[in-house]
Coordinates of N, CA and C in Angstrom, one line a residue:
Chain A
D7 N 0.8 -1.2 0.4 CA 0.0 0.3 0.2 C 1.0 1.0 0.0
A8 N 0.5 2.0 -0.3 CA 1.1 3.0 -0.6 C 1.2 4.7 0.6
G9 N 0.7 4.0 1.7 CA 0.0 4.8 2.5 C -0.9 5.8 2.5
V10 N -1.0 6.2 3.7 CA -2.0 7.7 3.3 C -1.5 8.9 2.3
I11 N -2.2 9.3 1.7 CA -2.2 9.9 0.1 C -3.1 11.5 0.4
Q12 N -2.1 12.4 0.6 CA -2.6 13.9 0.8 C -2.3 14.7 -0.8
S13 N -3.2 15.5 -0.8 CA -3.3 16.4 -2.2 C -4.1 17.7 -2.0
P14 N -3.6 19.0 -1.9 CA -2.0 19.0 -3.4 C -0.8 18.6 -1.7
R15 N 0.1 18.9 -1.8 CA 1.2 19.1 -0.9 C 1.1 20.1 -0.5
H16 N 1.2 21.6 -1.3 CA 1.2 22.7 -1.1 C 0.7 23.6 -2.1
E17 N -0.6 24.8 -0.9 CA -1.6 24.9 -1.5 C -2.2 27.0 -1.2
V18 N -1.1 27.7 -2.2 CA -1.6 29.0 -1.5 C -2.9 29.8 -2.8
T19 N -3.4 30.4 -1.5 CA -4.7 31.0 -2.3 C -4.7 32.0 -1.2
E20 N -6.0 33.0 -1.9 CA -6.2 34.5 -1.3 C -7.3 34.2 -0.7
M21 N -7.1 35.4 0.3 CA -8.1 35.3 1.3 C -9.7 35.1 0.9
G22 N -10.2 34.8 1.4 CA -11.7 34.3 0.5 C -12.2 33.8 -0.1
Q23 N -10.5 32.9 -0.9 CA -11.0 31.6 -1.5 C -11.4 30.3 -0.7
E24 N -12.2 29.7 -1.9 CA -12.3 28.4 -1.1 C -11.4 27.5 -1.4
V25 N -11.0 26.1 -0.4 CA -9.7 25.5 -0.4 C -10.5 24.2 0.0
T26 N -10.2 23.1 -0.9 CA -10.2 21.6 -0.4 C -9.1 20.5 -0.6
L27 N -8.9 20.5 0.2 CA -7.8 19.6 0.6 C -8.4 17.7 0.5
R28 N -7.8 17.3 0.0 CA -8.0 15.6 0.1 C -7.2 14.4 0.8
C29 N -7.6 13.5 0.8 CA -7.0 12.4 1.5 C -7.3 11.3 0.9
K30 N -6.8 10.0 0.9 CA -7.0 8.8 0.6 C -6.4 8.1 1.4
P31 N -7.3 7.2 2.4 CA -6.6 6.5 3.5 C -5.7 5.1 3.3
I32 N -5.5 4.6 3.6 CA -4.7 3.3 3.6 C -5.9 2.2 3.7
S33 N -6.0 1.6 2.7 CA -7.1 0.4 2.1 C -7.4 -0.6 3.4
G34 N -8.6 -0.6 3.7 CA -8.9 -1.2 5.0 C -9.2 -0.4 6.5
H35 N -8.7 0.5 6.2 CA -9.0 1.3 7.7 C -10.0 1.7 7.9
D36 N -10.3 1.9 9.1 CA -12.2 2.2 9.1 C -12.3 3.4 9.7
Y37 N -11.0 4.2 10.2 CA -11.1 5.7 10.7 C -10.2 6.1 10.0
L38 N -10.9 7.7 9.7 CA -9.6 8.8 9.1 C -9.9 10.4 9.9
F39 N -8.3 10.4 10.1 CA -8.4 11.8 11.0 C -8.0 12.9 10.2
W40 N -8.7 14.2 10.8 CA -7.9 15.5 9.9 C -7.2 16.1 10.8
Y41 N -6.2 16.5 11.0 CA -5.5 17.0 12.1 C -5.0 18.7 11.3
R42 N -4.8 19.5 12.0 CA -4.0 20.9 11.7 C -2.9 20.7 13.0
Q43 N -2.0 21.4 12.3 CA -1.1 21.6 13.0 C -0.1 23.2 12.9
T44 N -0.3 24.1 13.8 CA 1.0 25.3 13.9 C 1.6 25.3 15.0
M45 N 2.4 26.1 14.8 CA 3.5 26.5 16.2 C 2.8 26.6 17.1
M46 N 1.8 27.9 17.1 CA 0.9 28.3 18.6 C 0.3 27.2 19.0
R47 N -0.3 26.6 18.1 CA -1.4 25.5 19.0 C -1.0 24.1 18.6
G48 N 0.1 23.9 18.2 CA 0.4 22.2 18.3 C -0.5 21.3 17.2
L49 N -0.8 20.4 17.5 CA -0.9 19.3 16.5 C -2.6 19.2 17.2
E50 N -3.9 19.7 16.3 CA -5.1 19.6 17.0 C -6.1 19.0 16.1
L51 N -6.9 18.1 16.6 CA -7.8 17.3 16.0 C -8.8 18.1 15.3
L52 N -9.5 18.2 14.2 CA -10.5 18.8 13.8 C -11.1 17.5 13.4
I53 N -11.6 16.3 13.0 CA -12.5 15.9 12.7 C -12.0 14.6 12.6
Y54 N -13.0 13.4 12.8 CA -12.5 11.9 12.5 C -13.6 11.3 12.1
F55 N -13.5 10.7 11.5 CA -14.6 9.5 10.7 C -14.3 7.9 11.3
N56 N -15.3 7.1 11.4 CA -15.5 6.1 11.4 C -16.2 5.3 10.4
N57 N -16.0 4.1 9.5 CA -16.9 4.0 8.6 C -17.5 4.9 8.0
N58 N -17.0 6.1 7.9 CA -17.1 7.1 6.9 C -18.2 8.3 7.4
V59 N -18.6 7.9 8.6 CA -19.7 8.7 9.4 C -18.5 9.7 10.2
P60 N -18.8 10.4 10.4 CA -18.3 11.1 11.1 C -18.7 11.1 12.6
I61 N -17.5 11.5 13.8 CA -17.9 10.8 14.7 C -17.5 11.8 15.8
D62 N -16.7 12.7 15.6 CA -16.5 13.3 16.7 C -16.0 15.0 15.6
D63 N -16.5 16.2 15.7 CA -16.3 17.2 15.0 C -16.5 18.9 15.6
S64 N -16.1 18.5 16.5 CA -16.4 19.5 18.0 C -14.2 19.8 17.7
G65 N -13.6 19.6 17.1 CA -12.2 20.6 16.6 C -12.4 21.0 15.7
M66 N -13.7 21.2 14.9 CA -13.6 22.2 13.1 C -13.6 23.8 14.7
P67 N -12.9 24.4 13.6 CA -12.8 25.8 14.4 C -14.3 26.6 13.6
E68 N -14.9 26.2 12.5 CA -16.0 27.3 12.3 C -16.2 26.8 11.5
D69 N -17.6 27.5 11.1 CA -19.0 26.8 10.2 C -17.6 26.8 8.6
R70 N -17.3 27.8 8.5 CA -16.6 28.0 7.3 C -15.4 26.6 7.1
F71 N -15.3 25.7 8.2 CA -14.5 24.0 7.8 C -15.8 23.3 7.4
S72 N -15.5 22.4 6.5 CA -16.6 21.2 6.3 C -16.1 19.8 5.9
A73 N -16.1 18.6 6.2 CA -15.2 17.8 6.1 C -16.3 16.7 5.5
K74 N -16.2 15.9 4.3 CA -16.7 14.7 4.1 C -15.9 13.7 3.7
M75 N -16.5 12.5 3.8 CA -16.4 11.2 3.4 C -17.2 10.3 2.7
P76 N -17.1 10.5 1.5 CA -18.6 9.9 0.8 C -18.4 8.4 0.3
N77 N -16.5 7.4 0.7 CA -16.6 6.7 0.3 C -15.2 6.2 1.2
A78 N -15.2 5.4 1.3 CA -13.8 4.5 2.2 C -12.6 4.9 1.7
S79 N -12.5 5.4 0.9 CA -11.4 5.4 0.2 C -11.2 7.0 0.1
F80 N -12.0 7.7 0.4 CA -12.0 9.3 -0.2 C -12.2 10.3 0.5
S81 N -11.6 11.2 1.2 CA -12.2 12.6 2.4 C -11.9 13.9 1.8
T82 N -12.5 14.8 2.5 CA -12.5 16.3 1.8 C -12.4 16.9 3.0
L83 N -10.8 17.9 3.1 CA -11.7 18.9 3.8 C -11.5 20.6 3.6
K84 N -13.0 20.9 3.5 CA -13.0 22.1 2.2 C -12.8 23.7 3.7
I85 N -12.3 24.7 3.3 CA -12.3 25.6 3.9 C -12.9 26.7 2.8
Q86 N -13.9 27.4 3.2 CA -14.5 28.4 2.7 C -15.6 30.0 3.3
P87 N -15.1 30.7 3.6 CA -14.2 31.6 2.7 C -12.7 30.9 3.7
S88 N -11.6 31.2 3.0 CA -10.6 30.9 3.4 C -9.9 32.1 3.9
E89 N -9.4 32.2 5.1 CA -8.6 33.6 5.8 C -7.5 33.2 6.6
P90 N -5.9 34.3 6.4 CA -5.0 34.3 6.7 C -4.8 33.1 8.3
R91 N -5.5 33.5 9.2 CA -5.3 32.4 10.2 C -5.9 30.9 10.3
D92 N -6.1 30.5 8.7 CA -6.0 29.4 8.6 C -4.8 28.6 7.8
S93 N -3.9 29.7 7.8 CA -2.6 28.8 7.4 C -2.0 28.1 8.4
A94 N -1.6 26.9 8.0 CA -1.1 25.5 8.6 C -1.3 24.5 7.9
V95 N -0.2 23.4 8.6 CA -0.1 22.3 7.7 C -1.4 21.6 7.9
Y96 N -1.6 20.9 7.2 CA -3.3 20.0 7.6 C -2.8 18.2 7.2
F97 N -3.1 17.7 8.4 CA -2.5 16.2 8.3 C -3.7 15.5 8.2
C98 N -3.7 14.3 7.5 CA -4.9 13.2 7.4 C -4.1 12.3 8.0
A99 N -4.9 11.3 8.7 CA -4.7 10.1 9.2 C -5.4 9.1 9.0
S100 N -5.0 7.6 9.0 CA -5.8 6.3 8.9 C -5.6 5.5 9.4
S101 N -6.4 5.0 10.5 CA -6.2 3.5 11.1 C -7.2 2.7 11.5
L102 N -6.8 1.6 11.4 CA -7.6 0.6 12.3 C -8.1 0.5 13.3
G103 N -9.3 -0.2 13.9 CA -10.1 0.0 15.1 C -9.4 0.2 16.2
T104 N -8.5 -0.4 15.9 CA -7.1 -0.2 17.2 C -6.0 0.1 16.9
G105 N -4.5 0.3 17.9 CA -3.5 0.7 17.0 C -3.3 1.9 16.7
E106 N -1.9 2.0 15.9 CA -1.3 3.1 15.7 C -2.4 4.0 14.7
A107 N -1.7 5.5 14.5 CA -2.6 6.2 13.3 C -1.3 5.9 12.1
F108 N -2.1 6.0 11.3 CA -0.6 6.7 10.2 C -1.2 7.6 8.9
F109 N -0.2 8.7 9.2 CA -0.3 9.5 9.3 C 0.1 9.9 7.3
G110 N -0.7 10.7 6.3 CA 0.1 11.7 5.1 C 0.9 12.7 5.3
Q111 N 1.7 12.6 4.1 CA 2.9 13.9 3.9 C 2.5 15.0 4.6
G112 N 0.6 15.4 4.4 CA 0.3 16.8 4.8 C 0.4 17.8 3.8
T113 N -1.1 19.4 3.8 CA -0.6 19.9 3.0 C -0.1 20.9 3.6
R114 N 0.8 22.0 3.1 CA 1.1 23.3 3.6 C 0.1 24.2 3.3
L115 N -0.7 25.2 3.8 CA -1.6 25.8 3.2 C -1.3 27.2 3.6
T116 N -1.3 28.5 2.6 CA -0.9 29.4 2.7 C -2.3 30.1 2.3
V117 N -2.7 31.5 2.9 CA -3.7 32.0 3.2 C -3.4 33.6 2.5
V118 N -3.4 34.3 2.3 CA -2.5 35.7 2.1 C -3.3 36.5 1.8
Chain B
A21 N -11.5 13.5 29.7 CA -10.8 13.7 28.1 C -9.0 13.1 29.0
Q22 N -8.8 12.1 27.9 CA -7.3 11.6 28.5 C -6.3 13.1 28.2
T23 N -5.8 13.3 28.3 CA -4.2 14.2 28.4 C -2.9 13.9 28.9
V24 N -2.1 14.3 27.2 CA -0.7 13.7 27.7 C 0.1 15.1 27.9
T25 N 1.0 14.5 28.4 CA 1.8 15.8 28.8 C 3.6 16.0 28.4
Q26 N 4.1 16.7 28.0 CA 5.4 16.7 27.4 C 6.0 18.1 27.7
S27 N 6.9 17.6 29.3 CA 6.9 18.7 30.0 C 8.5 19.6 29.2
Q28 N 8.8 18.4 28.3 CA 10.1 19.5 27.8 C 10.0 19.6 26.6
P29 N 10.0 21.1 26.2 CA 9.7 21.6 24.6 C 10.9 21.3 24.2
E30 N 11.9 21.6 25.0 CA 13.1 21.5 23.8 C 14.2 20.5 24.6
M31 N 15.2 19.4 24.1 CA 16.1 18.7 24.4 C 17.6 18.8 23.5
S32 N 18.3 18.5 24.2 CA 19.7 18.3 23.4 C 20.3 17.5 23.7
V33 N 21.5 16.8 22.3 CA 22.0 15.4 22.8 C 23.4 15.5 21.9
Q34 N 24.6 15.2 22.5 CA 25.7 15.4 21.8 C 25.2 13.9 20.8
E35 N 25.9 13.9 19.6 CA 26.1 12.7 19.0 C 26.8 10.9 19.6
A36 N 26.2 10.5 19.6 CA 26.7 9.0 20.1 C 26.2 9.1 21.4
E37 N 25.7 10.1 22.1 CA 25.3 9.9 23.6 C 23.9 9.1 23.6
T38 N 23.3 9.2 24.7 CA 21.9 9.4 25.1 C 21.1 9.8 26.0
V39 N 20.2 9.7 25.2 CA 19.3 11.0 25.6 C 17.7 10.3 26.1
T40 N 16.6 10.9 26.8 CA 15.7 10.3 27.2 C 14.8 11.7 27.4
L41 N 13.5 11.4 26.8 CA 12.1 12.5 26.3 C 11.3 11.9 27.5
S42 N 10.9 12.6 28.7 CA 9.3 12.6 29.1 C 8.1 12.7 28.5
C43 N 7.1 11.9 29.2 CA 5.5 11.9 28.7 C 4.7 11.3 30.0
T44 N 4.2 12.0 30.3 CA 3.4 11.7 31.3 C 1.9 11.6 30.5
Y45 N 0.9 11.0 31.1 CA -0.7 10.7 30.3 C -1.5 10.2 31.6
D46 N -3.2 11.0 31.5 CA -3.9 10.8 32.4 C -4.6 9.7 31.9
T47 N -5.6 9.1 32.7 CA -6.6 8.2 32.1 C -6.9 7.3 33.3
S48 N -8.2 7.2 32.9 CA -9.3 5.9 34.5 C -8.8 4.7 33.7
E49 N -8.4 4.3 32.6 CA -8.5 3.1 31.6 C -7.8 2.6 31.8
S50 N -7.9 1.0 31.7 CA -6.4 -0.3 32.0 C -6.3 -0.7 30.7
D51 N -6.3 0.1 29.7 CA -6.3 -1.0 28.6 C -6.1 0.3 27.2
Y52 N -5.0 0.1 26.6 CA -4.7 1.5 25.9 C -2.8 0.8 25.5
Y53 N -3.1 2.0 24.5 CA -1.8 2.1 23.5 C -1.3 3.2 23.2
L54 N -0.2 3.1 23.7 CA 1.0 4.3 23.8 C 2.0 4.3 22.8
F55 N 2.2 5.4 22.5 CA 3.3 5.6 20.7 C 4.2 6.7 21.1
W56 N 5.3 6.3 20.5 CA 6.0 8.3 20.2 C 6.3 7.6 18.6
Y57 N 5.7 9.1 18.1 CA 6.1 9.3 16.9 C 7.1 10.2 16.3
K58 N 7.5 10.4 15.4 CA 8.8 11.6 14.5 C 8.8 12.7 13.7
Q59 N 8.8 13.4 14.3 CA 8.4 14.6 13.1 C 9.5 15.4 12.2
P60 N 10.2 14.9 11.7 CA 11.7 15.5 11.1 C 11.0 16.8 10.2
P61 N 12.4 17.6 9.9 CA 12.0 18.8 9.1 C 11.2 18.7 8.0
S62 N 11.7 17.6 7.6 CA 10.2 17.0 6.4 C 8.4 17.1 6.3
R63 N 8.8 17.1 8.0 CA 7.1 17.2 8.5 C 6.1 16.1 8.4
Q64 N 7.4 14.8 7.9 CA 6.4 13.6 7.6 C 6.4 13.2 9.4
M65 N 4.8 12.9 9.8 CA 4.8 11.9 11.1 C 5.2 10.2 11.0
I66 N 6.2 10.2 11.6 CA 6.7 8.5 11.5 C 6.7 7.8 13.1
L67 N 5.8 6.4 13.0 CA 5.7 5.9 14.3 C 6.8 5.7 14.8
V68 N 7.5 5.7 15.6 CA 8.7 5.5 16.2 C 8.7 3.8 16.9
I69 N 7.6 4.0 18.1 CA 7.7 3.1 18.7 C 6.5 2.9 19.1
R70 N 5.8 1.5 20.0 CA 4.4 2.1 20.4 C 4.7 0.7 21.6
Q71 N 3.9 0.8 22.6 CA 3.5 -0.1 23.6 C 2.2 -0.5 24.2
E72 N 1.6 -1.9 24.1 CA 0.5 -2.2 24.5 C 0.4 -2.0 26.0
A73 N -0.6 -1.4 26.8 CA -0.5 -1.4 28.1 C -0.6 -2.6 28.8
Y74 N -1.4 -3.7 28.5 CA -1.2 -4.8 29.2 C 0.3 -5.7 29.1
K75 N 1.1 -4.9 28.6 CA 2.5 -5.5 28.4 C 3.3 -5.1 29.2
Q76 N 4.0 -5.9 30.3 CA 5.0 -5.6 31.5 C 6.0 -4.8 31.0
Q77 N 6.8 -5.9 29.8 CA 7.7 -5.5 28.8 C 7.8 -4.7 28.1
N78 N 8.9 -3.2 28.5 CA 9.1 -2.6 27.4 C 9.4 -2.4 26.3
A79 N 9.2 -2.1 25.3 CA 9.1 -2.0 23.9 C 10.4 -2.0 23.2
T80 N 11.0 -2.2 22.4 CA 12.4 -1.6 22.2 C 12.5 -1.6 20.8
E81 N 12.9 -0.9 19.9 CA 13.3 -1.0 18.0 C 14.4 -0.4 17.9
N82 N 15.4 -1.4 18.3 CA 16.8 -0.5 17.3 C 17.5 -0.3 18.5
R83 N 17.9 1.7 18.5 CA 18.4 2.0 19.6 C 17.0 2.6 20.2
F84 N 16.0 2.8 19.7 CA 14.4 3.2 20.8 C 13.9 2.2 21.6
S85 N 13.9 2.9 22.8 CA 13.6 1.6 23.7 C 12.2 2.8 24.7
V86 N 11.7 2.4 25.0 CA 10.5 3.0 26.2 C 10.9 2.6 27.6
N87 N 11.0 3.4 28.7 CA 10.6 2.8 30.1 C 9.1 3.2 30.5
F88 N 8.2 2.5 30.6 CA 6.8 2.3 30.3 C 6.7 1.8 32.2
Q89 N 6.0 2.9 33.0 CA 5.7 2.7 34.2 C 4.2 3.5 34.3
K90 N 3.5 1.8 34.7 CA 1.8 2.2 34.5 C 0.9 2.9 35.6
A91 N 1.9 2.3 36.4 CA 0.9 2.7 37.5 C 1.7 4.8 38.0
A92 N 2.7 4.8 37.4 CA 3.1 5.9 37.2 C 2.4 7.0 36.1
K93 N 2.1 6.4 35.3 CA 1.5 6.5 34.2 C 2.3 7.6 33.2
S94 N 3.6 6.5 33.4 CA 4.9 7.4 32.5 C 5.2 6.8 31.4
F95 N 5.6 7.4 30.6 CA 6.0 6.8 29.3 C 7.0 7.2 28.4
S96 N 8.6 7.3 29.0 CA 9.4 7.6 28.0 C 10.1 7.0 27.5
L97 N 11.2 8.1 26.3 CA 11.6 7.4 25.5 C 13.0 7.6 25.2
K98 N 13.9 6.6 25.1 CA 15.4 6.5 25.1 C 15.5 5.9 23.9
I99 N 16.5 7.2 23.7 CA 17.3 7.2 22.3 C 18.8 6.8 22.4
S100 N 19.4 5.6 22.5 CA 20.4 5.8 22.2 C 21.4 5.5 21.2
D101 N 22.8 6.0 21.1 CA 23.7 6.2 20.1 C 23.2 6.9 19.1
S102 N 22.8 8.6 19.9 CA 22.1 9.6 18.9 C 22.9 10.1 17.2
Q103 N 22.0 9.6 16.6 CA 22.3 9.9 15.3 C 21.9 11.6 14.8
L104 N 22.7 12.1 13.9 CA 22.1 13.3 13.0 C 20.5 13.3 12.4
G105 N 20.5 12.1 12.3 CA 19.0 12.2 11.7 C 18.2 11.8 12.6
D106 N 18.7 11.6 14.1 CA 17.3 11.7 15.0 C 16.7 13.1 15.8
A107 N 17.0 14.5 14.8 CA 16.9 15.6 15.7 C 15.7 15.9 14.7
A108 N 14.4 16.2 15.8 CA 13.2 16.1 15.1 C 12.4 16.6 16.0
M109 N 11.2 16.5 16.0 CA 9.8 16.9 16.7 C 9.8 15.5 17.6
Y110 N 9.6 15.6 18.4 CA 8.6 13.9 19.0 C 7.5 14.1 20.0
F111 N 6.5 13.6 19.2 CA 5.3 13.5 19.7 C 5.0 12.0 20.9
C112 N 4.3 12.2 22.2 CA 4.1 11.1 22.7 C 2.5 11.2 22.7
A113 N 2.0 9.6 22.1 CA 0.5 9.5 22.0 C -0.5 8.5 22.8
Y114 N -1.7 8.9 23.4 CA -2.3 8.1 23.6 C -3.6 7.3 23.1
R115 N -4.4 6.0 23.0 CA -5.1 5.9 22.3 C -5.8 4.5 22.9
S116 N -7.0 5.0 23.8 CA -7.5 3.6 24.2 C -7.6 2.5 23.3
R117 N -7.7 1.1 23.4 CA -8.5 0.0 23.2 C -9.5 -0.2 22.9
R118 N -11.0 0.5 23.7 CA -12.1 1.1 23.1 C -12.1 1.1 21.8
S119 N -13.0 0.3 21.2 CA -13.2 1.1 19.6 C -13.7 2.1 19.6
G120 N -13.4 3.0 18.8 CA -14.0 4.0 18.6 C -13.1 5.1 18.9
N121 N -12.3 5.0 19.9 CA -11.5 6.2 20.6 C -10.5 7.2 19.1
Q122 N -10.5 8.2 19.7 CA -9.2 9.1 19.3 C -8.1 8.8 19.3
F123 N -7.2 9.6 19.1 CA -5.8 9.5 19.8 C -5.5 11.2 20.7
Y124 N -4.6 11.3 21.4 CA -4.2 12.2 21.9 C -2.8 12.3 22.1
F125 N -2.5 13.6 21.6 CA -1.2 13.8 21.6 C -0.8 15.0 22.3
G126 N 0.5 14.8 22.9 CA 0.9 15.7 23.5 C 1.7 16.7 22.9
T127 N 2.1 17.8 23.7 CA 2.9 19.2 22.6 C 4.0 19.5 22.0
G128 N 4.5 17.4 22.3 CA 6.2 17.7 21.8 C 7.3 18.1 22.2
T129 N 8.1 17.4 21.9 CA 9.7 17.7 22.4 C 10.5 18.2 20.8
S130 N 11.7 19.0 21.0 CA 11.9 19.3 19.7 C 13.6 18.8 20.6
L131 N 13.8 17.7 19.3 CA 15.5 17.1 19.6 C 16.1 17.7 18.9
T132 N 17.7 18.4 19.4 CA 18.8 18.8 18.5 C 19.3 17.7 18.7
V133 N 20.5 17.6 18.1 CA 21.8 16.5 17.9 C 22.6 17.5 17.5
I134 N 23.9 17.4 18.6 CA 24.9 18.3 18.4 C 26.4 17.4 18.0
P135 N 26.3 17.8 16.7 CA 28.0 16.8 16.2 C 29.1 17.1 17.3

C-alpha cells in the first residue's frame, strides 16, 4: 500500500477563496482523522470518521470548515471562505479500530 | 478526556550519546496504547515505537526503547547512540483499546543533536 495520500502538498490561495484538501486513506482502515498543525497551537484534531461517518467534529474551528467522507477511500476538508489565520499544515491520518495512526505527508496551506 | 503531557519543549544531545524524552498521561482506563512519533523537518509523522498497556515488557526498536511505568502513568523514550538524523520533533500519543477512540497527542519535544 502506498500509505495515506494527501493532495495537494502545498496550496497558496487568496483570502476569501475556497480551499479543498483531499485524502486517500490506507485501504482497509476504517478510521480517518483530520489534524491541523501550527506553531502556536500544536497538533489539533479537527474531525474524525469511522466507517465514513463523522464521529466527533468538535475540533472544527468554525462553520467555514467542513469535511466529508463519501466513501471508504476518499475524504475532503473544505474551507470556505479561507482566511490568513487558516494558514497551517493539515494532516490526514488513518487507522484500524485499534493501534497506531498512519499519517499522510500533510498539506501546507498558505492564505494570503 | 485523556491528557498527554510532555514537559520538555526542547532537548539536546551530543551525537553518540543517550537522551531520554519524558511523557506522562492521565487516564482512568486500564487497557490502551501508547506511541512515540517522530516529525523531522520534512514534516512527515513517523511512528517510532508503540507500547500496549497490558504488556509489562518495555518495547524496543533498535536504538529506541521506552520506560513504561503504568502505575505512575509515565512513558519515556530513550534514544541510544544518538545520530544526526534523530533530530526532530517527538510526540507522545495515547489511544484507548476501546474501539472508537481518538488519539491524544502531547505538545511535542524538539530534539537537537549536536555533532
